[in-house]
Amino acid sequence: MMTNKKEILETIDRIYKQRRYNAELSKERKISELYTKSKEFADICDKIKLAGLKLSKASLMQNKEQTAKYSKILDTLISKRTKLLIEMGYPSDYLEPDYVCKACQDTGFVVLEDRVDVCKCRTQLFIELLYEQSKLKEILKDHNFSNFNLNYYSKEVDLKEGLSPYKNMVKIIEEVKKFVENFDKPNQKNLLFYGPTGLGKTFLAHCIAKEIIDKGKTVIFLDSISFFEILKDKYSKMVRLYEEVSDEEYKSLEEVDLLIIDDLGNEGKNAEFCHGVFQSLLDKRFLAGKKMVITTNYSLDGLVTIYSQFIMGRLQEYFMFLHLFGEDVRVIKAKLQLEKRTLELS
């Protein structure tokens, strides 16, 4: 469920701008406080400001000699101020801005040797805002284990399956609860629910999402169409040999604690060209110990006709396949409601 990406990015930019402002404001308050405590400290700070201005002017004038001169003066003054801070009983980094994220200094981006990359804190923020602005928050108020009703599943044995839909669902719920309980364990397999529509696959995925969020983890829930739109965008950038710095959407798929893809296969044939990106994402998440849940209305044979043997191989290796069968729960609910109305009218 994707919301307005532009709105989320604008919110993120505002948050980082406010964080930087707060960090600088905190630094200025500390300096003002120390100004009143020590004349020596105040004198050094005034000299640092002056040297900084002269360094800026020399840099603008491209005067290398003056730039080198004032860089050295500035370094010396800052060293003196640090020494004085320690003598006054403060830590050496007392005047460093109090950034929320020291890795990116509240910019949202980190500079690596060969590129600028999205900081993990920005990806995390994107995931949190995505959840806040999605419909998932409201859905989970009703779609959770407290409201899961096993009575909709028949206790009559299905001759083809060898057990009843009821017993099958009891076993599936046991596996789901093990998945939630062992969520942080690296050997815990992902879950793939498959079977016809109306049997509770998406409801189960919502139940898992609720439990994982309650553990303080992050969750992204996407239908397959929205999911493959992100993969298409990633593929397009790879083909053009161009990596957009603010690639929050795909980064979030790699970093989120739990990624849920609903109705896999519904994206259609037009997404085949980015199946390689899908395979790569499966590998990255598995190697990083990140968990996934997938639902699909296709049978296993049906999935084989859509995806390559490489993707199917990954799914079989990384996922536990859980088959749902029985009568459509929505049809059962409709019948019960009709019977109830009939009784009320009689």
Tab-separated table of C-alpha atoms in Angstrom:
chain	number	residue	atom	x	y	z
A	1	MET	CA	0.000	0.000	0.000
A	2	MET	CA	1.903	3.018	-1.204
A	3	THR	CA	0.896	6.532	-0.303
A	4	ASN	CA	2.031	9.861	-1.686
A	5	LYS	CA	5.799	9.521	-2.096
A	6	LYS	CA	6.266	13.254	-2.740
A	7	GLU	CA	4.469	14.106	0.499
A	8	ILE	CA	6.612	11.653	2.471
A	9	LEU	CA	9.871	13.022	0.999
A	10	GLU	CA	8.826	16.595	1.748
A	11	THR	CA	8.087	15.587	5.344
A	12	ILE	CA	11.492	13.883	5.618
A	13	ASP	CA	13.272	16.999	4.314
A	14	ARG	CA	11.448	19.144	6.885
A	15	ILE	CA	12.401	16.757	9.684
A	16	TYR	CA	16.095	16.814	8.745
A	17	LYS	CA	16.074	20.591	8.385
A	18	GLN	CA	14.586	20.897	11.881
A	19	ARG	CA	17.089	18.396	13.302
A	20	ARG	CA	20.051	20.367	11.890
A	21	TYR	CA	18.588	23.608	13.198
A	22	ASN	CA	18.134	22.096	16.666
A	23	ALA	CA	21.697	20.748	16.659
A	24	GLU	CA	23.216	24.108	15.697
A	25	LEU	CA	20.973	25.952	18.161
A	26	SER	CA	22.138	23.647	20.952
A	27	LYS	CA	25.758	24.343	20.018
A	28	GLU	CA	25.202	28.124	20.043
A	29	ARG	CA	23.554	27.908	23.470
A	30	LYS	CA	26.553	26.049	24.864
A	31	ILE	CA	28.942	28.644	23.427
A	32	SER	CA	26.856	31.507	24.882
A	33	GLU	CA	26.872	29.787	28.267
A	34	LEU	CA	30.677	29.410	28.240
A	35	TYR	CA	31.139	33.002	27.038
A	36	THR	CA	29.786	34.220	30.357
A	37	LYS	CA	31.954	31.800	32.344
A	38	SER	CA	35.371	32.463	30.828
A	39	LYS	CA	36.857	35.568	29.212
A	40	GLU	CA	39.677	33.420	27.791
A	41	PHE	CA	37.119	31.151	26.129
A	42	ALA	CA	35.249	34.184	24.732
A	43	ASP	CA	38.475	35.650	23.292
A	44	ILE	CA	39.369	32.368	21.569
A	45	CYS	CA	35.871	32.060	20.088
A	46	ASP	CA	36.069	35.618	18.729
A	47	LYS	CA	39.424	34.803	17.142
A	48	ILE	CA	37.968	31.592	15.641
A	49	LYS	CA	35.113	33.595	14.057
A	50	LEU	CA	37.560	36.123	12.610
A	51	ALA	CA	39.901	33.426	11.267
A	52	GLY	CA	36.902	31.644	9.757
A	53	LEU	CA	35.790	34.784	7.942
A	54	LYS	CA	39.316	35.414	6.586
A	55	LEU	CA	39.560	31.774	5.479
A	56	SER	CA	36.255	32.043	3.627
A	57	LYS	CA	37.400	35.242	1.906
A	58	ALA	CA	40.732	33.664	0.898
A	59	SER	CA	38.925	30.613	-0.475
A	60	LEU	CA	36.544	32.767	-2.523
A	61	MET	CA	39.500	34.757	-3.887
A	62	GLN	CA	41.246	31.418	-4.655
A	63	ASN	CA	44.298	32.655	-2.771
A	64	LYS	CA	46.059	29.376	-1.903
A	65	GLU	CA	48.712	30.999	0.284
A	66	GLN	CA	46.148	32.862	2.427
A	67	THR	CA	43.862	29.816	2.516
A	68	ALA	CA	46.675	27.650	3.864
A	69	LYS	CA	47.665	30.349	6.375
A	70	TYR	CA	44.191	30.802	7.877
A	71	SER	CA	43.432	27.063	7.815
A	72	LYS	CA	46.490	26.557	10.028
A	73	ILE	CA	45.499	29.448	12.319
A	74	LEU	CA	41.958	28.104	12.614
A	75	ASP	CA	43.165	24.595	13.474
A	76	THR	CA	45.474	25.995	16.146
A	77	LEU	CA	42.695	28.100	17.697
A	78	ILE	CA	40.239	25.192	17.740
A	79	SER	CA	42.884	23.008	19.427
A	80	LYS	CA	43.405	25.708	22.072
A	81	ARG	CA	39.654	25.954	22.656
A	82	THR	CA	39.381	22.158	23.052
A	83	LYS	CA	42.230	22.161	25.580
A	84	LEU	CA	40.548	24.976	27.495
A	85	LEU	CA	37.238	23.091	27.518
A	86	ILE	CA	38.937	20.100	29.144
A	87	GLU	CA	40.582	22.368	31.725
A	88	MET	CA	37.132	23.802	32.505
A	89	GLY	CA	35.818	20.281	33.152
A	90	TYR	CA	33.940	19.730	29.868
A	91	PRO	CA	34.406	16.834	27.410
A	92	SER	CA	36.517	17.598	24.325
A	93	ASP	CA	33.468	17.175	22.036
A	94	TYR	CA	31.179	19.365	24.152
A	95	LEU	CA	30.722	21.911	21.359
A	96	GLU	CA	29.981	19.334	18.673
A	97	PRO	CA	26.393	19.703	17.379
A	98	ASP	CA	24.034	17.179	19.016
A	99	TYR	CA	23.012	15.425	15.816
A	100	VAL	CA	20.316	12.766	16.035
A	101	CYS	CA	22.418	10.736	13.573
A	102	LYS	CA	26.161	11.319	13.765
A	103	ALA	CA	26.803	9.195	10.659
A	104	CYS	CA	25.082	11.650	8.290
A	105	GLN	CA	25.031	14.715	10.600
A	106	ASP	CA	21.266	14.899	10.075
A	107	THR	CA	21.479	15.342	6.318
A	108	GLY	CA	20.049	11.901	5.483
A	109	PHE	CA	23.009	11.035	3.265
A	110	VAL	CA	26.499	9.628	3.834
A	111	VAL	CA	29.513	10.279	1.635
A	112	LEU	CA	31.353	7.091	0.687
A	113	GLU	CA	34.585	6.735	-1.276
A	114	ASP	CA	32.893	6.413	-4.657
A	115	ARG	CA	29.361	7.742	-4.142
A	116	VAL	CA	26.817	9.471	-1.952
A	117	ASP	CA	24.404	6.980	-0.378
A	118	VAL	CA	21.144	7.167	1.561
A	119	CYS	CA	21.789	6.961	5.297
A	120	LYS	CA	20.105	4.134	7.203
A	121	CYS	CA	18.381	6.679	9.431
A	122	ARG	CA	16.670	8.238	6.382
A	123	THR	CA	15.525	4.831	5.133
A	124	GLN	CA	14.174	4.053	8.602
A	125	LEU	CA	12.324	7.367	8.683
A	126	PHE	CA	10.862	6.683	5.231
A	127	ILE	CA	9.571	3.289	6.414
A	128	GLU	CA	7.997	4.788	9.542
A	129	LEU	CA	6.276	7.589	7.600
A	130	LEU	CA	5.131	5.115	4.959
A	131	TYR	CA	3.419	3.070	7.650
A	132	GLU	CA	1.912	6.136	9.330
A	133	GLN	CA	0.414	7.373	6.054
A	134	SER	CA	-0.793	3.995	4.780
A	135	LYS	CA	-4.133	2.330	5.469
A	136	LEU	CA	-2.369	-0.487	7.305
A	137	LYS	CA	-2.588	1.259	10.660
A	138	GLU	CA	-6.390	1.335	10.528
A	139	ILE	CA	-6.711	-2.163	9.036
A	140	LEU	CA	-4.722	-3.756	11.870
A	141	LYS	CA	-7.252	-2.532	14.418
A	142	ASP	CA	-9.580	-5.276	13.132
A	143	HIS	CA	-7.268	-7.669	11.279
A	144	ASN	CA	-5.419	-9.322	14.150
A	145	PHE	CA	-5.366	-12.658	15.960
A	146	SER	CA	-7.962	-11.454	18.473
A	147	ASN	CA	-10.486	-11.331	15.639
A	148	PHE	CA	-9.392	-14.469	13.766
A	149	ASN	CA	-12.353	-16.882	13.739
A	150	LEU	CA	-11.556	-20.557	13.135
A	151	ASN	CA	-15.273	-21.399	13.023
A	152	TYR	CA	-15.378	-20.327	9.388
A	153	TYR	CA	-13.248	-23.359	8.478
A	154	SER	CA	-14.997	-26.692	8.008
A	155	LYS	CA	-14.147	-29.624	10.277
A	156	GLU	CA	-15.095	-32.063	7.527
A	157	VAL	CA	-12.050	-33.894	6.153
A	158	ASP	CA	-11.055	-32.915	2.627
A	159	LEU	CA	-10.375	-36.250	0.915
A	160	LYS	CA	-7.840	-34.733	-1.472
A	161	GLU	CA	-5.860	-32.984	1.279
A	162	GLY	CA	-6.250	-35.703	3.936
A	163	LEU	CA	-7.396	-33.327	6.698
A	164	SER	CA	-10.078	-30.749	7.338
A	165	PRO	CA	-9.708	-27.012	6.500
A	166	TYR	CA	-10.115	-26.398	10.255
A	167	LYS	CA	-7.192	-28.648	11.285
A	168	ASN	CA	-5.117	-27.273	8.425
A	169	MET	CA	-5.695	-23.707	9.613
A	170	VAL	CA	-4.872	-24.681	13.216
A	171	LYS	CA	-1.510	-26.030	11.976
A	172	ILE	CA	-0.903	-22.910	9.874
A	173	ILE	CA	-1.584	-20.625	12.842
A	174	GLU	CA	0.902	-22.676	14.888
A	175	GLU	CA	3.553	-22.062	12.201
A	176	VAL	CA	2.647	-18.372	12.057
A	177	LYS	CA	3.069	-18.007	15.819
A	178	LYS	CA	6.442	-19.779	15.625
A	179	PHE	CA	7.439	-17.330	12.889
A	180	VAL	CA	6.514	-14.367	15.104
A	181	GLU	CA	8.181	-15.865	18.180
A	182	ASN	CA	11.421	-16.690	16.308
A	183	PHE	CA	11.372	-13.568	14.147
A	184	ASP	CA	14.908	-12.494	15.049
A	185	LYS	CA	16.447	-15.936	14.602
A	186	PRO	CA	18.476	-16.269	11.372
A	187	ASN	CA	17.326	-19.842	10.703
A	188	GLN	CA	13.621	-18.912	10.794
A	189	LYS	CA	12.185	-19.376	7.289
A	190	ASN	CA	9.929	-16.833	5.628
A	191	LEU	CA	6.277	-17.689	4.992
A	192	LEU	CA	4.410	-18.049	1.694
A	193	PHE	CA	0.634	-18.568	1.874
A	194	TYR	CA	-0.961	-20.008	-1.260
A	195	GLY	CA	-4.450	-21.113	-2.239
A	196	PRO	CA	-7.709	-19.792	-3.716
A	197	THR	CA	-9.186	-16.408	-2.808
A	198	GLY	CA	-11.218	-15.827	0.307
A	199	LEU	CA	-9.428	-18.218	2.660
A	200	GLY	CA	-7.727	-15.672	4.936
A	201	LYS	CA	-4.236	-15.359	3.416
A	202	THR	CA	-4.218	-11.557	3.544
A	203	PHE	CA	-5.882	-11.587	6.983
A	204	LEU	CA	-3.078	-13.836	8.268
A	205	ALA	CA	-0.478	-11.498	6.747
A	206	HIS	CA	-2.150	-8.589	8.577
A	207	CYS	CA	-2.108	-10.570	11.842
A	208	ILE	CA	1.628	-11.127	11.440
A	209	ALA	CA	2.183	-7.442	10.642
A	210	LYS	CA	0.364	-6.445	13.847
A	211	GLU	CA	2.440	-8.822	15.990
A	212	ILE	CA	5.749	-7.669	14.467
A	213	ILE	CA	4.882	-3.975	14.813
A	214	ASP	CA	3.991	-4.621	18.461
A	215	LYS	CA	7.540	-5.969	18.868
A	216	GLY	CA	8.835	-2.539	17.840
A	217	LYS	CA	9.842	-3.667	14.349
A	218	THR	CA	9.139	-2.007	11.002
A	219	VAL	CA	6.755	-3.452	8.417
A	220	ILE	CA	5.984	-2.637	4.788
A	221	PHE	CA	2.838	-4.195	3.288
A	222	LEU	CA	2.557	-3.983	-0.514
A	223	ASP	CA	0.278	-5.532	-3.090
A	224	SER	CA	2.268	-7.150	-5.892
A	225	ILE	CA	1.452	-4.389	-8.404
A	226	SER	CA	2.877	-1.655	-6.150
A	227	PHE	CA	5.836	-3.881	-5.275
A	228	PHE	CA	6.794	-4.492	-8.896
A	229	GLU	CA	6.378	-0.800	-9.753
A	230	ILE	CA	9.257	-0.123	-7.341
A	231	LEU	CA	11.288	-2.948	-8.905
A	232	LYS	CA	10.619	-1.538	-12.393
A	233	ASP	CA	11.903	1.858	-11.280
A	234	LYS	CA	15.029	0.228	-9.838
A	235	TYR	CA	15.575	-1.764	-13.042
A	236	SER	CA	15.230	1.401	-15.136
A	237	LYS	CA	17.956	3.133	-13.101
A	238	MET	CA	20.246	0.113	-13.393
A	239	VAL	CA	19.822	-0.026	-17.187
A	240	ARG	CA	20.653	3.692	-17.467
A	241	LEU	CA	23.639	3.111	-15.145
A	242	TYR	CA	22.194	5.853	-13.014
A	243	GLU	CA	21.513	5.581	-9.290
A	244	GLU	CA	19.272	8.302	-7.924
A	245	VAL	CA	20.515	9.329	-4.481
A	246	SER	CA	17.022	9.616	-2.963
A	247	ASP	CA	16.067	6.024	-3.819
A	248	GLU	CA	14.139	5.584	-0.567
A	249	GLU	CA	11.490	3.234	-1.928
A	250	TYR	CA	13.814	0.444	-3.053
A	251	LYS	CA	16.137	0.999	-0.078
A	252	SER	CA	13.165	0.558	2.225
A	253	LEU	CA	12.438	-2.842	0.643
A	254	GLU	CA	15.989	-3.918	1.512
A	255	GLU	CA	16.054	-2.491	5.039
A	256	VAL	CA	12.561	-2.971	6.507
A	257	ASP	CA	12.359	-5.664	9.214
A	258	LEU	CA	9.359	-7.382	7.627
A	259	LEU	CA	8.368	-7.058	3.973
A	260	ILE	CA	4.916	-8.404	3.058
A	261	ILE	CA	3.963	-8.887	-0.600
A	262	ASP	CA	0.265	-9.552	-1.078
A	263	ASP	CA	-1.214	-11.364	-4.091
A	264	LEU	CA	2.044	-12.288	-5.818
A	265	GLY	CA	1.477	-12.987	-9.502
A	266	ASN	CA	-1.205	-10.323	-9.873
A	267	GLU	CA	1.391	-7.930	-11.328
A	268	GLY	CA	1.056	-9.680	-14.702
A	269	LYS	CA	3.424	-10.512	-17.538
A	270	ASN	CA	4.543	-6.901	-18.052
A	271	ALA	CA	6.779	-7.196	-14.972
A	272	GLU	CA	8.843	-10.134	-16.273
A	273	PHE	CA	11.761	-7.900	-17.295
A	274	CYS	CA	12.494	-6.998	-13.643
A	275	HIS	CA	12.348	-10.540	-12.257
A	276	GLY	CA	16.135	-10.344	-11.908
A	277	VAL	CA	15.737	-7.413	-9.478
A	278	PHE	CA	13.176	-9.487	-7.551
A	279	GLN	CA	15.638	-12.375	-7.286
A	280	SER	CA	18.395	-10.012	-6.154
A	281	LEU	CA	16.133	-8.539	-3.456
A	282	LEU	CA	15.223	-12.023	-2.208
A	283	ASP	CA	18.932	-12.854	-1.920
A	284	LYS	CA	19.836	-9.589	-0.161
A	285	ARG	CA	17.079	-9.904	2.409
A	286	PHE	CA	17.895	-13.572	3.076
A	287	LEU	CA	21.611	-12.870	3.550
A	288	ALA	CA	20.780	-9.955	5.858
A	289	GLY	CA	18.410	-12.118	7.925
A	290	LYS	CA	15.443	-9.920	6.986
A	291	LYS	CA	12.058	-11.647	6.996
A	292	MET	CA	9.314	-11.752	4.364
A	293	VAL	CA	5.722	-12.937	4.039
A	294	ILE	CA	4.131	-13.559	0.636
A	295	THR	CA	0.552	-14.399	-0.282
A	296	THR	CA	-0.621	-15.675	-3.670
A	297	ASN	CA	-3.814	-17.010	-5.193
A	298	TYR	CA	-1.765	-19.229	-7.507
A	299	SER	CA	-0.992	-22.877	-6.964
A	300	LEU	CA	2.673	-23.873	-6.919
A	301	ASP	CA	2.327	-25.121	-10.508
A	302	GLY	CA	0.805	-21.763	-11.415
A	303	LEU	CA	3.743	-19.877	-9.890
A	304	VAL	CA	6.173	-21.957	-11.956
A	305	THR	CA	4.496	-20.694	-15.151
A	306	ILE	CA	5.036	-17.060	-14.070
A	307	TYR	CA	8.507	-17.064	-12.532
A	308	SER	CA	11.814	-18.520	-13.634
A	309	GLN	CA	13.222	-21.643	-12.023
A	310	PHE	CA	15.816	-19.411	-10.355
A	311	ILE	CA	13.148	-17.389	-8.521
A	312	MET	CA	11.174	-20.524	-7.677
A	313	GLY	CA	14.395	-22.060	-6.363
A	314	ARG	CA	14.917	-19.031	-4.101
A	315	LEU	CA	11.322	-19.191	-2.866
A	316	GLN	CA	11.645	-22.903	-2.062
A	317	GLU	CA	14.935	-22.287	-0.245
A	318	TYR	CA	13.946	-19.182	1.693
A	319	PHE	CA	10.242	-19.812	2.395
A	320	MET	CA	7.959	-22.295	4.097
A	321	PHE	CA	4.972	-22.925	1.801
A	322	LEU	CA	1.608	-23.034	3.624
A	323	HIS	CA	-1.407	-24.206	1.628
A	324	LEU	CA	-4.878	-22.884	2.471
A	325	PHE	CA	-7.965	-24.702	1.209
A	326	GLY	CA	-11.688	-24.896	1.907
A	327	GLU	CA	-14.755	-22.791	1.220
A	328	ASP	CA	-14.455	-19.053	0.594
A	329	VAL	CA	-14.844	-17.393	4.027
A	330	ARG	CA	-16.525	-14.375	2.451
A	331	VAL	CA	-19.177	-16.640	0.923
A	332	ILE	CA	-19.722	-18.314	4.316
A	333	LYS	CA	-20.111	-14.914	5.996
A	334	ALA	CA	-22.586	-13.804	3.331
A	335	LYS	CA	-24.642	-16.997	3.840
A	336	LEU	CA	-24.685	-16.503	7.619
A	337	GLN	CA	-25.770	-12.876	7.253
A	338	LEU	CA	-28.545	-13.909	4.848
A	339	GLU	CA	-29.735	-16.614	7.258
A	340	LYS	CA	-29.689	-14.081	10.106
A	341	ARG	CA	-31.783	-11.577	8.139
A	342	THR	CA	-34.208	-14.323	7.123
A	343	LEU	CA	-34.726	-15.325	10.754
A	344	GLU	CA	-35.227	-11.709	11.791
A	345	LEU	CA	-37.906	-11.251	9.125
A	346	SER	CA	-39.730	-14.513	9.876
